[in-house]
PDB file of C-alpha atoms in Angstrom:
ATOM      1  CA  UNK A  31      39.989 166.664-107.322  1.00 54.00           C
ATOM      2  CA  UNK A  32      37.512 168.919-109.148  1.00 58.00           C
ATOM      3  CA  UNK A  33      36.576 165.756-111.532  1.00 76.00           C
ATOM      4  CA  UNK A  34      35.637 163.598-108.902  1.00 80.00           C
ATOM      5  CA  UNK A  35      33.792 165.696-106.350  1.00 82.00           C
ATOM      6  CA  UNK A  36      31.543 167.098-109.282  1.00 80.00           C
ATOM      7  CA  UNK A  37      30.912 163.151-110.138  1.00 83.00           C
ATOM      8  CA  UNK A  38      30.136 163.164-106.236  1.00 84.00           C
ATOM      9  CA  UNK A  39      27.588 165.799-106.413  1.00 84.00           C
ATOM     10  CA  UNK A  40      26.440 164.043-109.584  1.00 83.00           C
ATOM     11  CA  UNK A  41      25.536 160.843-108.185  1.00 86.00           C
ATOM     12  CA  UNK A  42      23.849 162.663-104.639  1.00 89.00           C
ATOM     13  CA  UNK A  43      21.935 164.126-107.120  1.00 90.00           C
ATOM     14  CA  UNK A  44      20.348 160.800-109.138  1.00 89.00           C
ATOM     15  CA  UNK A  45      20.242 158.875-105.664  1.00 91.00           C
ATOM     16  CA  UNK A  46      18.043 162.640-104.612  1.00 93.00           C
ATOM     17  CA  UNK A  47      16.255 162.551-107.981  1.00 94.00           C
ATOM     18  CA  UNK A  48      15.571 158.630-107.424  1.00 94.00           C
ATOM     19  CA  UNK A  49      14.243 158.841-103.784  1.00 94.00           C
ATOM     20  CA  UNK A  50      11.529 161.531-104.604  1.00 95.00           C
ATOM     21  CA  UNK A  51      10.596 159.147-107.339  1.00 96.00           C
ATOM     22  CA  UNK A  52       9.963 156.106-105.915  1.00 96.00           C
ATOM     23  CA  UNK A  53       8.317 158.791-103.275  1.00 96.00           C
ATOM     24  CA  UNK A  54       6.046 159.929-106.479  1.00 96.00           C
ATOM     25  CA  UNK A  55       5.416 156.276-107.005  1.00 96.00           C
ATOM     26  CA  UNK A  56       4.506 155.260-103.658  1.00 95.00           C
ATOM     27  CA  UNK A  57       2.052 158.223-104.087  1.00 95.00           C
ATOM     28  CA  UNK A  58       0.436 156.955-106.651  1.00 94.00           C
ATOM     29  CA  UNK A  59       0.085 153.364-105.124  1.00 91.00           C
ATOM     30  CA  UNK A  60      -1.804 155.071-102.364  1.00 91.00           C
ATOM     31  CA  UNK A  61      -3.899 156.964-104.839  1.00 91.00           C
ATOM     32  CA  UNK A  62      -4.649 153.751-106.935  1.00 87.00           C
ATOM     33  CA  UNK A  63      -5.035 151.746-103.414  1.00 83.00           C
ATOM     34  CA  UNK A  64      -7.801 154.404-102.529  1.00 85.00           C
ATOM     35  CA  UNK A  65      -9.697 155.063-105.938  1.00 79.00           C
ATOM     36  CA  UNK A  66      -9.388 150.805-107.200  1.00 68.00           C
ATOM     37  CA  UNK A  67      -9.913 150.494-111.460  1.00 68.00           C
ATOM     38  CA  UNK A  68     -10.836 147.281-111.880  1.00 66.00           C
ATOM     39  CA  UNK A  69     -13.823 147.960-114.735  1.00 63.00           C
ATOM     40  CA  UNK A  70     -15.391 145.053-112.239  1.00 67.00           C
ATOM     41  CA  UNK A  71     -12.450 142.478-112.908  1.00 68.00           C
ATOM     42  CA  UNK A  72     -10.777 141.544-109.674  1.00 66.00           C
ATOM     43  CA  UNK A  73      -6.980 141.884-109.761  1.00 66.00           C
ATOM     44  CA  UNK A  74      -6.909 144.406-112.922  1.00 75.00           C
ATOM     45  CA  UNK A  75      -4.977 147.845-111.656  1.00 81.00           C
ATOM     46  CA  UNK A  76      -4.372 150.907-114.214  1.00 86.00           C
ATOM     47  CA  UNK A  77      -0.810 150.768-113.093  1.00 90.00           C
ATOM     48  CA  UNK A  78      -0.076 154.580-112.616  1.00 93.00           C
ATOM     49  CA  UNK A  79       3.197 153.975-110.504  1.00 93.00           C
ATOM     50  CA  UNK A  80       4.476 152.464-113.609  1.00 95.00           C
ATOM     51  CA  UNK A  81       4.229 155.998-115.066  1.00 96.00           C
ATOM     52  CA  UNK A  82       7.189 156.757-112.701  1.00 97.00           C
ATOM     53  CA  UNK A  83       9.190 153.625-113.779  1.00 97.00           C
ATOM     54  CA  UNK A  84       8.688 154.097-117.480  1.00 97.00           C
ATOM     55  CA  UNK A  85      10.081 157.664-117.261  1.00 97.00           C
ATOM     56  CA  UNK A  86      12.847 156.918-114.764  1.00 97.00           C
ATOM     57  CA  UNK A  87      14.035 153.714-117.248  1.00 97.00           C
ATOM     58  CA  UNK A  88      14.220 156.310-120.148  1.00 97.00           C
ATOM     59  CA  UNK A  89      15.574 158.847-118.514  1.00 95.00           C
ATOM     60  CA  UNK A  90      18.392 157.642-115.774  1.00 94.00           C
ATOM     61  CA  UNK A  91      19.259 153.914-116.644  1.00 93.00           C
ATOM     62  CA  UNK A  92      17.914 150.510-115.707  1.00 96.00           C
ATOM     63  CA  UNK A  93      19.059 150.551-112.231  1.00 95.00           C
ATOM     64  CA  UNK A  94      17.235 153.820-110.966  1.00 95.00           C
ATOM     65  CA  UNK A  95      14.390 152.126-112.397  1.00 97.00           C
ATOM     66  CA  UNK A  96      14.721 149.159-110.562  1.00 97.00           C
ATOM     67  CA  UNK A  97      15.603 150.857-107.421  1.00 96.00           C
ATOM     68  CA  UNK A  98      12.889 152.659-107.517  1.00 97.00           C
ATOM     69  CA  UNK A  99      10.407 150.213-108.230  1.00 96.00           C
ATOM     70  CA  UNK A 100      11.531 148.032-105.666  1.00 97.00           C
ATOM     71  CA  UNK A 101      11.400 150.762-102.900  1.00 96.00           C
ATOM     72  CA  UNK A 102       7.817 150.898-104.296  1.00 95.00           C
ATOM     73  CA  UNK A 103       6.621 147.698-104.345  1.00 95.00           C
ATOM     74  CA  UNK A 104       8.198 146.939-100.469  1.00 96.00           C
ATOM     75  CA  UNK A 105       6.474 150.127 -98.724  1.00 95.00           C
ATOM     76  CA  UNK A 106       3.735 149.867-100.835  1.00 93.00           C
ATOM     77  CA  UNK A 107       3.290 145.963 -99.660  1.00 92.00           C
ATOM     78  CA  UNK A 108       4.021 147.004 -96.056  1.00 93.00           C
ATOM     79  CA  UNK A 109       0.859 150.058 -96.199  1.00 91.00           C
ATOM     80  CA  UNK A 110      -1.188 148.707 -98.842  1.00 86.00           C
ATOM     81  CA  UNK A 111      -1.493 145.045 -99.497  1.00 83.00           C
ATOM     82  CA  UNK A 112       0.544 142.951 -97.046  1.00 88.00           C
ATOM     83  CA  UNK A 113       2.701 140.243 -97.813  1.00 91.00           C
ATOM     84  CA  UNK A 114       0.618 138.174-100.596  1.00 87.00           C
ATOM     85  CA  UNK A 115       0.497 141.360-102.101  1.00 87.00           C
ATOM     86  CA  UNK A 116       4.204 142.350-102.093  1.00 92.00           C
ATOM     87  CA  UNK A 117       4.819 138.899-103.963  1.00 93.00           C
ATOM     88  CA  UNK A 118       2.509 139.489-106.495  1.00 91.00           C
ATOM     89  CA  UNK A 119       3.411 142.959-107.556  1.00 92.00           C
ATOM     90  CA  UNK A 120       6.961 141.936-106.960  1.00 96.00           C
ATOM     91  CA  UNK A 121       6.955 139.285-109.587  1.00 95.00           C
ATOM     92  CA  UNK A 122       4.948 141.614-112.133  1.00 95.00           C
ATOM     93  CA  UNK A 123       7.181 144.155-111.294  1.00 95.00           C
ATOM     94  CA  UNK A 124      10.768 142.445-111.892  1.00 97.00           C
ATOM     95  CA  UNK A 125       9.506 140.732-115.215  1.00 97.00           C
ATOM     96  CA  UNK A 126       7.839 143.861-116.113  1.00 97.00           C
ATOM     97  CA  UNK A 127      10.520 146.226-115.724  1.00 98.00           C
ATOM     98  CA  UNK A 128      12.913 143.376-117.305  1.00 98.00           C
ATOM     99  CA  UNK A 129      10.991 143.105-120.270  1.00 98.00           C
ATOM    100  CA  UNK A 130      10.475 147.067-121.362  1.00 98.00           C
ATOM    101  CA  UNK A 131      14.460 147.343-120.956  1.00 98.00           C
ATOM    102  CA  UNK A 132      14.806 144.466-122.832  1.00 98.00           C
ATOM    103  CA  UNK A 133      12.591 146.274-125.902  1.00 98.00           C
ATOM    104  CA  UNK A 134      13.897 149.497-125.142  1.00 97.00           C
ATOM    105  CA  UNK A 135      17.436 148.218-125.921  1.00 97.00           C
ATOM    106  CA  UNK A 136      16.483 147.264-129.326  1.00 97.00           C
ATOM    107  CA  UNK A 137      15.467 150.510-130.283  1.00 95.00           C
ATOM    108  CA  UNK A 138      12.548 149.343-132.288  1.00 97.00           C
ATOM    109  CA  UNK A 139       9.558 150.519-130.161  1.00 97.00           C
ATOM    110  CA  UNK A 140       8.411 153.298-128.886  1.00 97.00           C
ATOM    111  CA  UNK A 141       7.681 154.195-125.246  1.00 97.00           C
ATOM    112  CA  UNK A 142       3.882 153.209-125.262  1.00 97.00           C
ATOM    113  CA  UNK A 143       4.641 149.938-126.905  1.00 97.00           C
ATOM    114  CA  UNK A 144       7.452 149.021-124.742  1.00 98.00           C
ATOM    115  CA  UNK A 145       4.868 150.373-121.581  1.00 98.00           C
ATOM    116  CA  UNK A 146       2.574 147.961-123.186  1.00 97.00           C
ATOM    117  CA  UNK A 147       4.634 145.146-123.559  1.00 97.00           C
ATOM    118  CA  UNK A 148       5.556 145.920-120.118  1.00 97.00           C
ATOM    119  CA  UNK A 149       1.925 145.882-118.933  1.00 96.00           C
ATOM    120  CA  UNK A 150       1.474 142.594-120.478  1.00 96.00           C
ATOM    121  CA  UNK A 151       4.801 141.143-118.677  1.00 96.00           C
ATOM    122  CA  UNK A 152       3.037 142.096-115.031  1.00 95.00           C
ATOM    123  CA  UNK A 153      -0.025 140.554-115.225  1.00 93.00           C
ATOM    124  CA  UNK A 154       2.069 137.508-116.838  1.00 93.00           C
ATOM    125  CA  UNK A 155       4.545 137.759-113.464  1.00 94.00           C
ATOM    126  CA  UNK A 156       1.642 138.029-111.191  1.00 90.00           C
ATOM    127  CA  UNK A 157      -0.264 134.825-112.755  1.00 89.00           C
ATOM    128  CA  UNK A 158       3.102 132.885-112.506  1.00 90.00           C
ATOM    129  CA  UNK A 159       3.515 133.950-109.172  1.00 91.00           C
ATOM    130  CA  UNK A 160      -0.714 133.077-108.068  1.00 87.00           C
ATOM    131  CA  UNK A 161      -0.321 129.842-109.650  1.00 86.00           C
ATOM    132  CA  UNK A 162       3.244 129.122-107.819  1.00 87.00           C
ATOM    133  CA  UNK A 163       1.272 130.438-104.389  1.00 87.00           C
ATOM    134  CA  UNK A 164      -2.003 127.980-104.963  1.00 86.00           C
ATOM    135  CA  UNK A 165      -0.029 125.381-107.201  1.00 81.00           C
ATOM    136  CA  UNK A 166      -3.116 125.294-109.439  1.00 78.00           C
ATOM    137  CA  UNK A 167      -2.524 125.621-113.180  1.00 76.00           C
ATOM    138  CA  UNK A 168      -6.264 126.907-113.908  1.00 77.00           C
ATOM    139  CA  UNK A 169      -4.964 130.328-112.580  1.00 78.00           C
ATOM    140  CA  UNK A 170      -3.994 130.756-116.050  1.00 81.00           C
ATOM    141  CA  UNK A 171      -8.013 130.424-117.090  1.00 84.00           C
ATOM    142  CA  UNK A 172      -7.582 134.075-116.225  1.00 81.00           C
ATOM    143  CA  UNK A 173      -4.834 134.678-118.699  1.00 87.00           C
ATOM    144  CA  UNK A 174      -6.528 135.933-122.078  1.00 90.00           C
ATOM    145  CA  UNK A 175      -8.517 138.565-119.401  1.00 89.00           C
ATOM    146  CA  UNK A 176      -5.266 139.562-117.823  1.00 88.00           C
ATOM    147  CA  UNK A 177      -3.555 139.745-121.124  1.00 92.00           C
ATOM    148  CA  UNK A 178      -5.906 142.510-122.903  1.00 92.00           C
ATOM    149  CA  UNK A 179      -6.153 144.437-119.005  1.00 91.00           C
ATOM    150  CA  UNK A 180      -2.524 144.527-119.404  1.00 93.00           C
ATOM    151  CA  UNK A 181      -2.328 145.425-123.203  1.00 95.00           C
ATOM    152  CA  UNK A 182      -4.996 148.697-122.385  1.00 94.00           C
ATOM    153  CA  UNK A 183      -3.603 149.635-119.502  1.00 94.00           C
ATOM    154  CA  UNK A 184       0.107 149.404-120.780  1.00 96.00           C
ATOM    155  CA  UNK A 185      -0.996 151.771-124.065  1.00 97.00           C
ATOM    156  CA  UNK A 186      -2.934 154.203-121.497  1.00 96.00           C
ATOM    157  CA  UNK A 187       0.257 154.462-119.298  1.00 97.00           C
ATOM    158  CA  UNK A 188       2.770 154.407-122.153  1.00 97.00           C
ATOM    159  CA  UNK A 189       1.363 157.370-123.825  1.00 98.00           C
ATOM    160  CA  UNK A 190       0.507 159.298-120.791  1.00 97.00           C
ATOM    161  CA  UNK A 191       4.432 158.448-119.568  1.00 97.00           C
ATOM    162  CA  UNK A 192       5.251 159.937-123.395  1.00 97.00           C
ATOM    163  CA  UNK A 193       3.682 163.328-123.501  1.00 97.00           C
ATOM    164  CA  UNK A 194       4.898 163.351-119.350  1.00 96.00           C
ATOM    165  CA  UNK A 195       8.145 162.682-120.786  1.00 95.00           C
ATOM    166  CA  UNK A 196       8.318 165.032-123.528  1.00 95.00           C
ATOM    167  CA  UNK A 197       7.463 168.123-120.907  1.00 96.00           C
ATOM    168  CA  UNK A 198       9.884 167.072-118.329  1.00 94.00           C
ATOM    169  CA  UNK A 199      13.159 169.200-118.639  1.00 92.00           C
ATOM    170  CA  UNK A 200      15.948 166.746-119.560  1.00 88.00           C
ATOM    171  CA  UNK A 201      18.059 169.055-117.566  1.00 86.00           C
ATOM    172  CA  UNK A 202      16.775 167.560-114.437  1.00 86.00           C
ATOM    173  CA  UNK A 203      17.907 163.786-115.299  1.00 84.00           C
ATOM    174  CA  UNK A 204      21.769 165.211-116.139  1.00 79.00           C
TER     175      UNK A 204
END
């Protein structure tokens, strides 16, 4: 009985731990909604919310991650950006966070160059997704721009999410 009500309290407190997360990254949506980084390119973002995701898919497991990005990217769509959007940062988002776990598995790169990877993989998502929307193939004119935004950003988050990491107590995710 002891076993499986301290598993209880366990899980209550990931689902607790994941809800003030995808709170933390809903913040930081607003914050990036407010104070836009575009460096004058439309539709280039610094990504800060995916500081949250990074952390949460090193630290708890693939699903908290998605969880909480998806709670993000929904509430975020519904205050922020409406529908169009949701879709975009929904298809960034899933191949995004699909892609760093898919490099993290491997064990071969580190947290900034799976954040970078990852940073890539959005912009690619959100292009696929433009081009699906307007069923024009020049979206992808935009690529090689979207592409480097991605790369830069994706190193900038990574390492930030690193040294983040690194002073977080690992009690907390346990």
């Amino acid at each position: 009985m002891q076993s499986q009500t301290s598993r209880s309290a366990a899980r209550t407190k990931r689902l607790a731990l994941a809800s003030m997360l995808a709170c933390l990254a809903l913040i930081f949506s607003y914050v990036e909604a407010l104070i836009p980084f575009n460096a004058g390119i439309p539709g280039v973002k610094l990504g800060l919310a995916n500081l949250v995701v990074i952390i949460a898919l090193y630290e708890m497991n693939f699903r908290y991650a998605l969880l909480i990005n998806l709670i993000r990217i929904f509430v975020a769509g519904l205050l922020f950006s409406g529908v169009f959007g949701m879709l975009y940062s929904l298809a960034g988002g899933l191949l995004s966070l699909f892609v760093m776990w898919c490099l993290k598995k491997t064990g071969l790169f580190s947290m900034t160059g799976v954040s970078m990877a990852g940073g890539a993989a959005h912009n690619m998502g959100q292009l696929l997704m433009a081009s699906a929307i307007v069923s024009n193939l020049r979206m992808f004119l935009y690529f090689p721009i979207l592409m480097f935004s991605g790369i830069g950003t994706g190193i900038l988050i990574g390492i930030t999410a690193y040294i983040i990491d690194g002073k977080i107590p690992k009690s907390l995710f346990r």
